[in-house]
Every structure is written in structure tokens, then in C-alpha cells.
CSV table of C-alpha atoms in Angstrom, one decimal:
chain,number,residue,atom,x,y,z
A,26,UNK,CA,13.7,5.2,2.7
A,27,UNK,CA,10.8,7.5,3.3
A,28,UNK,CA,8.5,8.2,0.8
A,29,UNK,CA,9.0,11.4,1.4
A,30,UNK,CA,13.0,11.7,1.3
A,31,UNK,CA,12.4,9.6,-2.1
A,32,UNK,CA,10.5,12.5,-3.1
A,33,UNK,CA,12.8,15.2,-2.3
A,34,UNK,CA,15.7,13.2,-3.1
A,35,UNK,CA,14.2,13.2,-6.8
A,36,UNK,CA,13.9,16.5,-7.2
A,37,UNK,CA,17.8,17.1,-6.6
A,38,UNK,CA,19.1,14.6,-8.7
A,39,UNK,CA,19.8,15.2,-12.5
A,40,UNK,CA,17.9,13.2,-14.9
A,41,UNK,CA,19.4,9.9,-15.9
A,42,UNK,CA,17.8,9.0,-18.9
A,43,UNK,CA,19.8,7.9,-21.9
A,44,UNK,CA,21.0,10.3,-24.3
A,45,UNK,CA,18.4,11.9,-26.8
A,46,UNK,CA,21.0,10.1,-29.6
A,47,UNK,CA,20.4,6.6,-28.7
A,48,UNK,CA,16.8,7.3,-27.9
A,49,UNK,CA,16.1,8.3,-31.6
A,50,UNK,CA,18.6,5.2,-32.9
A,51,UNK,CA,16.2,3.0,-30.3
A,52,UNK,CA,13.2,3.8,-31.4
A,53,UNK,CA,14.0,2.9,-35.6
A,54,UNK,CA,14.2,-0.5,-35.4
A,55,UNK,CA,14.5,-2.2,-38.7
A,56,UNK,CA,10.7,-1.5,-40.0
A,57,UNK,CA,6.7,-0.9,-39.3
A,58,UNK,CA,4.5,-3.5,-37.8
A,59,UNK,CA,5.0,-6.8,-37.8
A,60,UNK,CA,2.6,-8.6,-40.8
A,61,UNK,CA,-0.4,-10.1,-38.5
A,62,UNK,CA,-1.1,-7.2,-36.4
A,63,UNK,CA,-1.0,-4.6,-40.1
A,64,UNK,CA,-3.5,-7.2,-41.4
A,65,UNK,CA,-5.3,-7.1,-37.9
A,66,UNK,CA,-5.7,-3.4,-38.0
A,67,UNK,CA,-7.0,-3.4,-41.5
A,68,UNK,CA,-9.8,-5.7,-41.1
A,69,UNK,CA,-10.6,-3.8,-37.9
A,70,UNK,CA,-11.0,-0.4,-40.1
A,71,UNK,CA,-8.1,1.0,-37.7
A,72,UNK,CA,-5.4,3.1,-39.7
A,73,UNK,CA,-2.1,2.4,-38.5
A,74,UNK,CA,-1.6,6.1,-37.7
A,75,UNK,CA,-4.2,5.3,-34.8
A,76,UNK,CA,-2.2,2.7,-33.3
A,77,UNK,CA,1.0,3.3,-31.2
A,78,UNK,CA,3.1,-1.0,-30.7
A,79,UNK,CA,6.1,-1.1,-28.7
A,80,UNK,CA,7.8,-4.2,-28.5
A,81,UNK,CA,11.1,-4.5,-26.3
A,82,UNK,CA,12.8,-8.1,-25.1
A,83,UNK,CA,14.0,-7.7,-21.4
A,84,UNK,CA,18.0,-7.2,-22.0
A,85,UNK,CA,18.2,-6.0,-25.5
A,86,UNK,CA,19.1,-2.8,-26.7
A,87,UNK,CA,16.7,-1.9,-28.9
A,88,UNK,CA,13.3,-2.5,-29.1
A,89,UNK,CA,11.5,-5.0,-31.5
A,90,UNK,CA,8.7,-2.7,-32.9
A,91,UNK,CA,8.4,0.9,-32.4
A,92,UNK,CA,5.5,2.0,-34.4
A,93,UNK,CA,3.7,5.6,-33.6
A,94,UNK,CA,5.6,4.6,-29.7
A,95,UNK,CA,6.4,8.4,-29.3
A,96,UNK,CA,2.7,10.0,-29.6
A,97,UNK,CA,0.9,10.5,-26.1
A,98,UNK,CA,-2.0,9.0,-26.3
A,99,UNK,CA,-5.0,8.0,-23.9
A,100,UNK,CA,-3.8,4.7,-22.7
A,101,UNK,CA,-7.5,3.7,-20.5
A,102,UNK,CA,-6.8,1.0,-18.1
A,103,UNK,CA,-3.3,0.6,-18.6
A,104,UNK,CA,-2.5,3.9,-16.6
A,105,UNK,CA,-2.9,1.6,-13.6
A,106,UNK,CA,0.6,0.0,-14.1
A,107,UNK,CA,2.2,3.5,-13.4
A,108,UNK,CA,0.3,3.9,-10.1
A,109,UNK,CA,0.5,0.4,-8.8
A,110,UNK,CA,4.0,0.4,-10.0
A,111,UNK,CA,4.7,4.1,-8.3
A,112,UNK,CA,3.1,2.2,-5.2
A,113,UNK,CA,5.1,-0.8,-4.6
A,114,UNK,CA,8.3,0.8,-5.3
A,115,UNK,CA,7.5,4.4,-2.6
A,116,UNK,CA,5.2,2.7,0.0
A,117,UNK,CA,6.4,-1.0,-0.1
A,118,UNK,CA,4.6,-4.6,-0.7
A,119,UNK,CA,3.9,-4.7,3.1
A,120,UNK,CA,1.8,-1.2,3.1
A,121,UNK,CA,-1.2,-1.3,4.5
A,122,UNK,CA,-4.4,1.0,5.3
A,123,UNK,CA,-5.8,1.9,9.0
A,124,UNK,CA,-9.2,2.0,10.0
A,125,UNK,CA,-10.0,3.6,13.8
A,126,UNK,CA,-13.1,3.9,15.8
A,127,UNK,CA,-12.6,6.4,18.4
A,128,UNK,CA,-15.2,7.3,21.1
A,129,UNK,CA,-15.6,10.5,22.9
A,130,UNK,CA,-17.4,11.1,26.5
A,131,UNK,CA,-17.4,7.9,28.9
A,132,UNK,CA,-17.6,4.5,28.3
A,133,UNK,CA,-19.0,2.6,32.0
A,134,UNK,CA,-21.4,-0.5,31.5
A,135,UNK,CA,-21.0,-1.1,28.1
A,136,UNK,CA,-22.5,2.6,27.4
A,137,UNK,CA,-20.5,4.9,25.1
A,138,UNK,CA,-21.6,8.4,26.5
A,139,UNK,CA,-20.6,10.5,23.7
A,140,UNK,CA,-19.9,9.9,19.9
A,141,UNK,CA,-18.5,7.2,18.1
A,142,UNK,CA,-15.6,8.3,15.6
A,143,UNK,CA,-14.4,6.5,12.5
A,144,UNK,CA,-11.7,7.7,10.9
A,145,UNK,CA,-10.2,6.2,7.5
A,146,UNK,CA,-6.9,6.5,6.6
A,147,UNK,CA,-8.1,5.7,2.8
A,148,UNK,CA,-8.4,1.8,2.8
A,149,UNK,CA,-9.2,0.9,-1.0
A,150,UNK,CA,-11.0,-2.5,0.1
A,151,UNK,CA,-12.9,-2.0,3.3
A,152,UNK,CA,-15.5,-3.9,2.3
A,153,UNK,CA,-18.6,-5.5,4.1
A,154,UNK,CA,-17.0,-8.2,5.5
A,155,UNK,CA,-14.1,-6.3,7.0
A,156,UNK,CA,-16.1,-3.5,7.8
A,157,UNK,CA,-18.0,-6.0,9.9
A,158,UNK,CA,-15.2,-7.1,11.6
A,159,UNK,CA,-14.2,-3.9,12.5
A,160,UNK,CA,-17.5,-3.2,14.5
A,161,UNK,CA,-17.5,-7.1,16.0
A,162,UNK,CA,-14.0,-6.2,17.5
A,163,UNK,CA,-15.5,-3.1,19.0
A,164,UNK,CA,-18.5,-4.9,20.3
A,165,UNK,CA,-15.8,-7.4,21.7
A,166,UNK,CA,-14.0,-4.5,23.7
A,167,UNK,CA,-17.5,-3.7,26.0
A,168,UNK,CA,-19.0,-1.6,23.6
A,169,UNK,CA,-22.8,-2.1,23.4
A,170,UNK,CA,-25.0,1.2,23.7
A,171,UNK,CA,-24.0,4.5,21.5
A,172,UNK,CA,-25.8,7.5,23.1
A,173,UNK,CA,-24.2,10.0,20.8
A,174,UNK,CA,-24.3,10.3,17.0
A,175,UNK,CA,-22.0,8.4,14.3
A,176,UNK,CA,-18.9,10.8,13.4
A,177,UNK,CA,-17.3,10.1,10.5
A,178,UNK,CA,-13.8,11.5,10.2
A,179,UNK,CA,-12.3,11.5,6.3
A,180,UNK,CA,-9.9,14.4,6.8
A,181,UNK,CA,-7.2,12.1,5.5
A,182,UNK,CA,-8.1,13.4,1.9
A,183,UNK,CA,-9.4,16.2,0.8
A,184,UNK,CA,-13.0,17.3,0.2
A,185,UNK,CA,-14.0,17.6,-3.3
A,186,UNK,CA,-17.2,17.9,-5.3
A,187,UNK,CA,-17.4,14.9,-7.3
A,188,UNK,CA,-20.0,14.0,-10.0
A,189,UNK,CA,-20.8,10.6,-10.5
A,190,UNK,CA,-22.5,11.4,-13.9
A,191,UNK,CA,-19.9,13.5,-15.1
A,192,UNK,CA,-17.7,10.6,-16.6
A,193,UNK,CA,-20.0,8.4,-18.9
A,194,UNK,CA,-24.0,9.6,-17.7
A,195,UNK,CA,-23.8,6.3,-15.4
A,196,UNK,CA,-23.7,8.1,-11.8
A,197,UNK,CA,-25.0,4.1,-10.2
A,198,UNK,CA,-22.1,2.3,-11.9
A,199,UNK,CA,-19.5,1.8,-8.8
A,200,UNK,CA,-16.5,2.5,-11.0
A,201,UNK,CA,-17.9,5.8,-11.0
A,202,UNK,CA,-17.8,6.3,-7.3
A,203,UNK,CA,-15.5,9.0,-5.7
A,204,UNK,CA,-12.6,8.5,-4.1
A,205,UNK,CA,-13.1,9.0,0.0
A,206,UNK,CA,-10.8,8.3,2.9
A,207,UNK,CA,-13.2,6.6,4.5
A,208,UNK,CA,-14.9,4.4,2.0
A,209,UNK,CA,-16.9,1.5,2.8
A,210,UNK,CA,-17.7,-1.8,0.8
A,211,UNK,CA,-17.5,1.1,-2.4
A,212,UNK,CA,-20.7,2.2,-0.7
A,213,UNK,CA,-22.4,-0.6,-3.7
A,214,UNK,CA,-25.5,-2.6,-3.3
A,215,UNK,CA,-25.0,-5.6,-5.0
A,216,UNK,CA,-28.2,-6.9,-6.8
A,217,UNK,CA,-28.8,-11.2,-7.2
A,218,UNK,CA,-30.9,-11.6,-10.1
A,219,UNK,CA,-32.3,-15.6,-9.1
A,220,UNK,CA,-34.7,-16.9,-12.0
A,221,UNK,CA,-37.4,-18.9,-10.5
A,222,UNK,CA,-39.0,-21.5,-13.1
A,223,UNK,CA,-41.4,-22.9,-10.9
A,224,UNK,CA,-43.6,-19.3,-10.1
A,225,UNK,CA,-41.5,-17.8,-13.5
A,226,UNK,CA,-41.1,-15.1,-11.7
A,227,UNK,CA,-36.9,-13.5,-11.0
A,228,UNK,CA,-36.1,-13.1,-7.5
A,229,UNK,CA,-33.7,-10.2,-6.3
A,230,UNK,CA,-31.4,-10.7,-3.6
A,231,UNK,CA,-29.9,-7.2,-2.2
A,232,UNK,CA,-27.2,-7.0,0.4
A,233,UNK,CA,-26.8,-4.7,2.2
A,234,UNK,CA,-30.6,-4.2,2.4
A,235,UNK,CA,-30.2,-0.3,3.5
A,236,UNK,CA,-33.8,1.3,4.8
A,237,UNK,CA,-32.4,3.8,2.7
A,238,UNK,CA,-32.6,2.2,-0.5
A,239,UNK,CA,-36.0,0.8,-2.3
A,240,UNK,CA,-36.1,-1.9,-4.5
A,241,UNK,CA,-38.9,-2.0,-6.8
A,242,UNK,CA,-38.6,-5.6,-9.1
A,243,UNK,CA,-41.2,-5.9,-11.7
A,244,UNK,CA,-38.9,-7.9,-14.0
A,245,UNK,CA,-40.6,-10.7,-16.4
A,246,UNK,CA,-39.0,-14.0,-16.5
A,247,UNK,CA,-38.9,-15.6,-20.2
A,248,UNK,CA,-37.6,-18.4,-22.5
A,249,UNK,CA,-34.7,-16.6,-24.4
A,250,UNK,CA,-31.1,-16.8,-25.1
A,251,UNK,CA,-29.5,-15.1,-22.3
A,252,UNK,CA,-27.0,-12.7,-24.8
A,253,UNK,CA,-26.0,-9.2,-23.2
A,254,UNK,CA,-28.4,-9.9,-20.2
A,255,UNK,CA,-28.1,-6.4,-18.9
A,256,UNK,CA,-29.0,-4.5,-22.0
A,257,UNK,CA,-32.8,-6.3,-21.6
A,258,UNK,CA,-32.8,-5.1,-17.7
A,259,UNK,CA,-34.6,-1.6,-17.6
A,260,UNK,CA,-34.0,0.4,-14.7
A,261,UNK,CA,-35.1,3.4,-13.6
A,262,UNK,CA,-33.2,5.1,-10.8
A,263,UNK,CA,-34.5,7.5,-8.6
A,264,UNK,CA,-32.9,10.0,-5.4
A,265,UNK,CA,-30.6,11.9,-4.1
A,266,UNK,CA,-28.1,11.2,-1.5
A,267,UNK,CA,-30.1,10.3,1.3
A,268,UNK,CA,-32.8,8.3,-0.5
A,269,UNK,CA,-32.7,5.8,-3.3
A,270,UNK,CA,-35.5,3.9,-5.3
A,271,UNK,CA,-33.9,1.2,-7.8
A,272,UNK,CA,-36.7,0.3,-10.0
A,273,UNK,CA,-36.4,-2.8,-12.6
A,274,UNK,CA,-38.4,-3.6,-15.6
A,275,UNK,CA,-38.1,-5.7,-18.7
A,276,UNK,CA,-36.9,-8.9,-19.1
A,277,UNK,CA,-34.7,-11.5,-17.9
A,278,UNK,CA,-34.0,-15.4,-19.5
A,279,UNK,CA,-34.0,-18.0,-17.6
A,280,UNK,CA,-31.0,-19.4,-19.6
A,281,UNK,CA,-29.2,-16.8,-18.1
A,282,UNK,CA,-29.1,-18.5,-14.4
A,283,UNK,CA,-28.5,-16.5,-10.7
A,284,UNK,CA,-26.7,-13.1,-12.2
A,285,UNK,CA,-24.8,-10.0,-9.9
A,286,UNK,CA,-25.2,-6.3,-10.7
A,287,UNK,CA,-23.9,-3.4,-8.2
A,288,UNK,CA,-25.2,-0.1,-8.3
A,289,UNK,CA,-24.0,3.0,-6.3
A,290,UNK,CA,-26.8,5.0,-5.0
A,291,UNK,CA,-26.4,7.0,-1.9
A,292,UNK,CA,-23.8,9.7,-0.7
A,293,UNK,CA,-21.0,8.3,1.6
A,294,UNK,CA,-22.3,9.6,4.9
A,295,UNK,CA,-26.0,8.3,4.1
A,296,UNK,CA,-24.4,4.7,3.1
A,297,UNK,CA,-22.2,4.6,5.6
A,298,UNK,CA,-24.4,5.3,8.7
A,299,UNK,CA,-27.6,3.0,6.6
A,300,UNK,CA,-24.7,0.2,6.6
A,301,UNK,CA,-23.4,0.9,10.5
A,302,UNK,CA,-27.2,0.6,11.8
A,303,UNK,CA,-27.4,-2.1,10.2
A,304,UNK,CA,-24.7,-4.2,11.1
A,305,UNK,CA,-24.8,-2.9,14.7
A,306,UNK,CA,-28.0,-3.7,15.6
A,307,UNK,CA,-27.6,-7.5,14.1
A,308,UNK,CA,-24.0,-7.6,16.6
A,309,UNK,CA,-26.4,-6.8,19.5
A,310,UNK,CA,-26.1,-3.3,19.8
A,311,UNK,CA,-28.1,0.1,20.2
A,312,UNK,CA,-27.4,3.2,18.2
A,313,UNK,CA,-30.0,6.0,17.3
A,314,UNK,CA,-28.4,8.9,16.3
A,315,UNK,CA,-27.3,10.2,13.1
A,316,UNK,CA,-24.6,10.8,11.2
A,317,UNK,CA,-21.6,13.6,10.8
A,318,UNK,CA,-18.5,14.5,9.4
A,319,UNK,CA,-16.3,15.8,11.5
A,320,UNK,CA,-12.5,14.8,12.8
A,321,UNK,CA,-11.5,12.9,15.9
A,322,UNK,CA,-10.9,15.9,18.7
A,323,UNK,CA,-7.6,15.3,20.9
A,324,UNK,CA,-8.5,13.4,23.4
A,325,UNK,CA,-10.9,11.2,22.1
A,326,UNK,CA,-10.4,7.7,23.5
A,327,UNK,CA,-9.3,4.7,20.5
A,328,UNK,CA,-11.6,1.8,20.9
A,329,UNK,CA,-10.8,-0.6,17.9
A,330,UNK,CA,-8.5,-0.3,14.7
A,331,UNK,CA,-8.2,-2.9,11.9
A,332,UNK,CA,-5.7,-2.9,9.2
A,333,UNK,CA,-6.4,-3.5,5.2
A,334,UNK,CA,-4.6,-6.2,3.4
A,335,UNK,CA,-0.9,-5.9,2.1
A,336,UNK,CA,-0.6,-3.3,-0.6
A,337,UNK,CA,0.5,-6.2,-2.6
A,338,UNK,CA,-2.7,-8.4,-2.5
A,339,UNK,CA,-4.7,-4.8,-2.8
A,340,UNK,CA,-2.7,-4.3,-6.3
A,341,UNK,CA,-3.5,-7.6,-7.4
A,342,UNK,CA,-7.4,-6.5,-7.2
A,343,UNK,CA,-6.6,-3.1,-9.1
A,344,UNK,CA,-4.8,-4.5,-12.0
A,345,UNK,CA,-6.5,-8.3,-12.2
A,346,UNK,CA,-10.0,-7.1,-12.7
A,347,UNK,CA,-9.5,-3.4,-13.1
A,348,UNK,CA,-10.7,-1.7,-10.2
A,349,UNK,CA,-11.3,2.0,-10.3
A,350,UNK,CA,-12.0,2.8,-7.3
A,351,UNK,CA,-9.3,1.1,-5.7
A,352,UNK,CA,-7.0,2.6,-8.1
A,353,UNK,CA,-7.5,6.3,-7.1
A,354,UNK,CA,-8.0,5.1,-3.8
A,355,UNK,CA,-3.8,4.2,-4.1
A,356,UNK,CA,-3.4,7.4,-5.9
A,357,UNK,CA,-4.6,10.0,-3.2
A,358,UNK,CA,-2.3,8.1,-1.0
A,359,UNK,CA,0.4,8.2,-2.6
A,360,UNK,CA,-0.2,12.0,-2.5
A,361,UNK,CA,-0.8,12.2,1.4
A,362,UNK,CA,1.8,10.3,2.1
A,363,UNK,CA,4.5,11.3,0.0
A,364,UNK,CA,3.7,15.5,0.3
A,365,UNK,CA,1.3,15.2,3.6
A,366,UNK,CA,-1.8,14.8,4.8
A,367,UNK,CA,-4.7,15.8,3.2
A,368,UNK,CA,-4.5,14.0,0.1
A,369,UNK,CA,-4.6,15.7,-2.9
A,370,UNK,CA,-4.7,15.2,-7.0
A,371,UNK,CA,-1.9,17.6,-7.5
A,372,UNK,CA,0.0,15.8,-4.5
A,373,UNK,CA,-0.3,12.4,-6.1
A,374,UNK,CA,0.3,14.0,-9.5
A,375,UNK,CA,3.3,15.7,-8.1
A,376,UNK,CA,4.6,12.7,-6.0
A,377,UNK,CA,4.4,10.6,-9.1
A,378,UNK,CA,6.4,12.7,-11.3
A,379,UNK,CA,9.0,13.2,-9.1
A,380,UNK,CA,9.4,9.6,-8.6
A,381,UNK,CA,10.0,9.0,-12.4
A,382,UNK,CA,12.4,10.9,-12.6
A,383,UNK,CA,14.1,9.4,-9.9
A,384,UNK,CA,13.7,5.6,-11.6
A,385,UNK,CA,15.8,7.4,-14.2
A,386,UNK,CA,13.3,7.5,-16.7
A,387,UNK,CA,11.8,10.7,-18.5
A,388,UNK,CA,8.2,10.6,-19.6
A,389,UNK,CA,7.6,14.4,-20.2
A,390,UNK,CA,3.7,14.0,-22.0
A,391,UNK,CA,2.8,11.8,-18.8
A,392,UNK,CA,-0.6,13.5,-17.9
A,393,UNK,CA,-2.4,12.3,-14.3
A,394,UNK,CA,-5.9,13.0,-13.2
A,395,UNK,CA,-6.6,9.9,-11.0
A,396,UNK,CA,-4.5,7.5,-11.8
A,397,UNK,CA,-6.8,4.4,-13.1
A,398,UNK,CA,-7.1,5.4,-16.2
A,399,UNK,CA,-10.9,6.5,-15.7
A,400,UNK,CA,-10.2,9.7,-17.9
A,401,UNK,CA,-10.4,11.7,-21.1
A,402,UNK,CA,-7.0,13.2,-20.4
A,403,UNK,CA,-4.6,11.1,-18.6
A,404,UNK,CA,-1.8,10.4,-21.9
A,405,UNK,CA,1.8,8.5,-21.3
A,406,UNK,CA,3.4,7.2,-25.0
A,407,UNK,CA,3.9,3.8,-25.9
A,408,UNK,CA,7.3,3.8,-25.6
A,409,UNK,CA,7.2,5.1,-21.9
A,410,UNK,CA,4.5,2.7,-21.0
A,411,UNK,CA,7.0,0.1,-22.2
A,412,UNK,CA,10.5,1.4,-20.9
A,413,UNK,CA,8.6,1.9,-17.5
A,414,UNK,CA,7.7,-2.2,-17.7
A,415,UNK,CA,11.0,-2.3,-18.3
A,416,UNK,CA,12.4,-0.7,-15.4
A,417,UNK,CA,9.8,-2.1,-13.4
A,418,UNK,CA,11.6,-6.0,-14.4
A,419,UNK,CA,14.6,-4.8,-12.7
A,420,UNK,CA,13.5,-3.7,-9.8
A,421,UNK,CA,12.5,-5.5,-6.2
A,422,UNK,CA,9.1,-5.6,-6.4
A,423,UNK,CA,8.9,-6.9,-9.5
A,424,UNK,CA,7.2,-10.0,-8.7
A,425,UNK,CA,4.4,-8.3,-7.0
A,426,UNK,CA,3.8,-6.2,-9.7
A,427,UNK,CA,3.8,-8.7,-12.8
A,428,UNK,CA,1.7,-11.7,-10.3
A,429,UNK,CA,-1.0,-9.0,-10.2
A,430,UNK,CA,-1.3,-8.7,-13.7
A,431,UNK,CA,-4.2,-11.0,-15.6
A,432,UNK,CA,-2.5,-13.9,-17.1
A,433,UNK,CA,-4.3,-14.6,-20.9
A,434,UNK,CA,-6.4,-17.2,-20.9
A,435,UNK,CA,-6.3,-17.9,-17.0
A,436,UNK,CA,-8.0,-15.2,-14.4
A,437,UNK,CA,-8.6,-11.6,-14.7
A,438,UNK,CA,-9.9,-9.5,-17.3
A,439,UNK,CA,-8.0,-11.8,-19.4
A,440,UNK,CA,-9.7,-14.8,-18.5
A,441,UNK,CA,-11.8,-15.3,-22.1
A,442,UNK,CA,-9.1,-14.4,-24.0
A,443,UNK,CA,-6.9,-16.5,-26.1
A,444,UNK,CA,-7.6,-20.0,-24.5
A,445,UNK,CA,-6.5,-22.0,-27.7
A,446,UNK,CA,-3.2,-19.6,-28.9
A,447,UNK,CA,0.0,-21.2,-27.8
A,448,UNK,CA,0.4,-17.6,-25.8
A,449,UNK,CA,-2.4,-19.0,-23.2
A,450,UNK,CA,-1.1,-19.2,-19.4
A,451,UNK,CA,2.2,-17.1,-21.0
A,452,UNK,CA,1.4,-13.5,-20.9
A,453,UNK,CA,0.5,-11.1,-17.9
A,454,UNK,CA,-1.4,-8.5,-19.8
A,455,UNK,CA,-3.3,-5.1,-18.2
A,456,UNK,CA,-6.3,-4.2,-20.7
A,457,UNK,CA,-7.8,-0.8,-20.8
A,458,UNK,CA,-10.8,0.1,-22.5
A,459,UNK,CA,-12.8,3.4,-23.2
A,460,UNK,CA,-14.9,4.4,-25.8
A,461,UNK,CA,-12.5,5.2,-28.4
A,462,UNK,CA,-10.0,3.3,-27.0
A,463,UNK,CA,-8.0,0.2,-26.2
A,464,UNK,CA,-4.9,-0.8,-24.9
A,465,UNK,CA,-2.8,-3.7,-23.5
A,466,UNK,CA,0.6,-3.3,-21.9
A,467,UNK,CA,2.1,-6.3,-20.2
A,468,UNK,CA,4.8,-9.4,-20.3
A,469,UNK,CA,4.9,-12.0,-22.5
A,470,UNK,CA,7.3,-15.1,-22.2
A,471,UNK,CA,8.0,-16.5,-25.8
A,472,UNK,CA,8.5,-19.4,-27.1
A,473,UNK,CA,12.4,-19.2,-26.6
A,474,UNK,CA,12.0,-18.8,-22.7
A,475,UNK,CA,12.6,-15.1,-23.2
A,476,UNK,CA,11.2,-12.3,-21.4
A,477,UNK,CA,9.2,-9.1,-24.0
A,478,UNK,CA,7.7,-6.2,-22.8
A,479,UNK,CA,4.6,-5.4,-24.5
A,480,UNK,CA,2.5,-1.9,-25.5
A,481,UNK,CA,-0.3,-1.7,-27.8
A,482,UNK,CA,-2.7,1.5,-27.6
A,483,UNK,CA,-5.1,2.9,-30.5
A,484,UNK,CA,-7.1,5.9,-29.7
A,485,UNK,CA,-9.6,6.1,-32.8
A,486,UNK,CA,-13.7,6.0,-33.3
A,487,UNK,CA,-13.1,2.1,-34.5
A,488,UNK,CA,-11.1,1.2,-31.1
A,489,UNK,CA,-13.6,-1.2,-30.0
A,490,UNK,CA,-13.1,-3.6,-32.9
A,491,UNK,CA,-9.0,-3.8,-31.5
A,492,UNK,CA,-9.0,-6.9,-29.2
A,493,UNK,CA,-7.8,-9.0,-32.6
A,494,UNK,CA,-5.5,-6.9,-33.1
A,495,UNK,CA,-4.0,-7.0,-29.6
A,496,UNK,CA,-4.4,-10.8,-29.6
A,497,UNK,CA,-2.3,-11.1,-33.4
A,498,UNK,CA,0.4,-8.5,-31.5
A,499,UNK,CA,0.7,-11.4,-28.3
A,500,UNK,CA,0.4,-14.6,-30.4
A,501,UNK,CA,3.6,-12.7,-32.8
A,502,UNK,CA,5.6,-12.0,-30.1
A,503,UNK,CA,5.3,-15.3,-28.2
A,504,UNK,CA,5.9,-16.9,-31.4
A,505,UNK,CA,8.1,-15.3,-33.5
A,506,UNK,CA,12.1,-16.9,-34.9
A,507,UNK,CA,15.0,-14.6,-33.6
A,508,UNK,CA,15.1,-11.0,-34.1
A,509,UNK,CA,12.5,-11.2,-36.9
A,510,UNK,CA,9.6,-8.3,-37.1
A,511,UNK,CA,7.8,-6.5,-39.9
A,512,UNK,CA,7.1,-6.1,-43.5
A,513,UNK,CA,8.7,-2.8,-44.4
A,514,UNK,CA,7.5,0.6,-43.2
A,515,UNK,CA,5.5,2.3,-46.1
């Protein structure tokens, strides 16, 4: 069924949720929190009233734990579970994004006497390597010299004013890059810090080397412990959407070895122009034009195209590494596919909420801003996030969704956690972290071979202390015996 048909059908069906009386019963299992979790909360300085916990064994009638589970809370990046499950279900695991190159004018003897138009459809992972392959394909099809301009067709997403500094005043951080139908290489510059013990210097290797970005290296190499190496760097960034300057001062410890940091410092148009010009010349092409926004006109000639990785592969990157930019691209793609281009956040919001109804779920408290969790206003309850996980477990796309989640002590954002615990390798857990917010949500395969949906969310000033609480919960879920649960609720 097409996504638009699913959305239309959702509007016509009645809610198929369980009656309120059943929910009221299911919301109150035996007693409050597991003792280890309550103790860890106290040690973290987080009141029990600021934590929401929902634990539900797959197939069981009632949850094991439902503490504060009805409150609408900021879930941070665990909101990506809503977006990625919706995308897998509505678009399908094999869905791919296209990027197309058109030409105007004539093409004769490897010379294009016209503009080159690159049309994007929201590919979340049009990396430098994939962009190079697309241009290489264009060269192989007989285009060498381009005598017009580079036209960037981003019409699949509606234009929007985006302030990269608005969320946390960190505009150079790539996670603050705004969505774009033609998002090339996340609009990022990769800086590799390479200590040289012989010369007592720190070399900076930059990729891509764009003429619009000036790098100034005044770093000092020292023998200190590596520690928080990023905090020891002093970065001064200046510029605008057309030109930028990154000046590094401060100290870098030799004990750190080689490290990498990414920065976003140019506007989409100038970044794409700079990267295109560099790669095209490396491929033996000739181009001396500028760049402008526009759309492929009727009659433009398709010269080359490329498809992204499949959605199931994209979802893995989004959830394993909590990629906010890719999640935003996917969120808007749902709006365009379900309600028609150009995509808007409002369309995506509507499509996802109608999809929730079509799945027989009721999440009235759901608030979506960009679908990534990088938001101060997004909301969901622990109970409804848990019920969404149970619903997903029973769906045909369960294998793709579960495999996309970080595996405790193995990979992704859970790679360095619970390495010596029995639950290591037994929990697929999406993490979420914002200032004042910590969350986890996913599945645990417990010691008895039972699969359990687990959600923990805290919104509190001491939320940064919550990792031991989360770990205590996962350990308890894995090791519990029978239906043992909790100490009496106060």
C-alpha cells in the first residue's frame, strides 16, 4: 500500500486502542520502582517524581513497571524510534532516495553549453564519497566542460529559515545543520589532529579542502594527559554563509594520538559549489561558473543519477549513532511522500500522527518538531513509547528496527557501557541526551530468554547523573526472576 493510501485510511478508521478501563488496570502493576533503580536515583540526586519508567515483557498482559509512565516528557533522541519505525513501515526497508543531474542547452564533444542542475530528493547520506561517485558517473557519460552555472534544485523540501545557533549556540557543530533536499556531505569539514613528536607540532589534515574555508593552526603540543581533549582546544570561528575562518589555539596532548572533529561553517550553496568545483577539477573536468538556487526546467536533459543506500541501512546509522541531521531528512521525507512535495514539518507531523492511529495506538501527548529529538518541545510518555516498541516488535519491520539500535557494550552509543555486566550484548537500546534530559528505550533479552521492552526518561537538572540509573534498570530487567518487581510505592 502506498504511504498516501495508508494516511487516508488512517483518517477513516476508528481508534482501535484498548478501552480506558484496561489501560487503567495495566498502568498499575504491583508496586513502584525496582529497588536497585530507586537506590540509583537517590544517589544521582534525581527525585522519583522526575523519572518515568516503563517495563513490559513482550506478550504479557500487564507491564512489570509503570512508574510515572503517563507523563509527557522530553525524550531527547529516543524520539528517533518514532520517526524510524514510521519510515520503515510507511516507506519500506528497501526505499531509496534519488539524486539527479540535468543539463540545459546542448551537449557536444564533451562540452555542455548550458547550466548543470543537481536535483535532490532529501538523501540523508549523500556523503563526499557518494557525491564523488555521482560526478564520476557524469564524467563517464561524456561531460567534461560546463560553460554555464551550477543550479541547485532543492524544491523537494520547502525552504525555511534555519538558525544553526538557536538550539544551543553551537552553530559549527554538524548536528545543528539544517535539513535540505540537496544535503551534500552534511555540509561538514573534517579536521584531523595529528601530533608529531619529533617536531613537537600538531598537524591539521582537512577534508575537503575548500577555498572558502581558511584554517589557522596555532596549537601547542604538550605531554599532559589526554582527558577532555576537545575542551582544551580553543576555537575561534568567523565568517558567513560564503566564507569562513577556523582558528585553533590552545593545547593538544601527544597522548591523545590522532583525533577527528567535524565542523559546519558554510551555507549549503557555497559548500556545494566549493566541493563540486574541487571534485570536478580532480576528475579532469572544467567549470568556471557560479552557483544559484533554481529548479530543473521542463525539457532539461537527464545526464546522470544515483540512488542512496536503502532505508534499512540509513535507519541503522540514525539509531546506532544518533544522527540528528539524517533523522531530520527522514522526517521531512515522510511529509513529502505522504502529503506531497514540497515537504514541511507540518506535513510530516500530520503523516506520523495519522500513521500512529493506523497502527491502533493512541498517543495524544505526542509532540513532534523535527523527529530527531534535538528539540526542547518534543514530547511523549514512557508508557506510549513502550507500547510503540511492543507494536514494532509485532510488525514485519521488527528485524530492521531492532538491528538498528545500539547493542549494549558492543556498538553505537552503547559501545562503552555495561561491558562487564551480564546484560552486555543482550540489550538493543536507543539512548537520548540533552541538557536536563536523559533517556533510553529499546529491548532486553533477559536471562530467561524473554524479550522485554524498556523505557526510562528523566527530565531534571541532575539528569546528567542518570547513566548509573539506566544501567541499574537494564541489569535488573536482565537478571530478574519470574515476576519479581519492586519495593512498595511510597
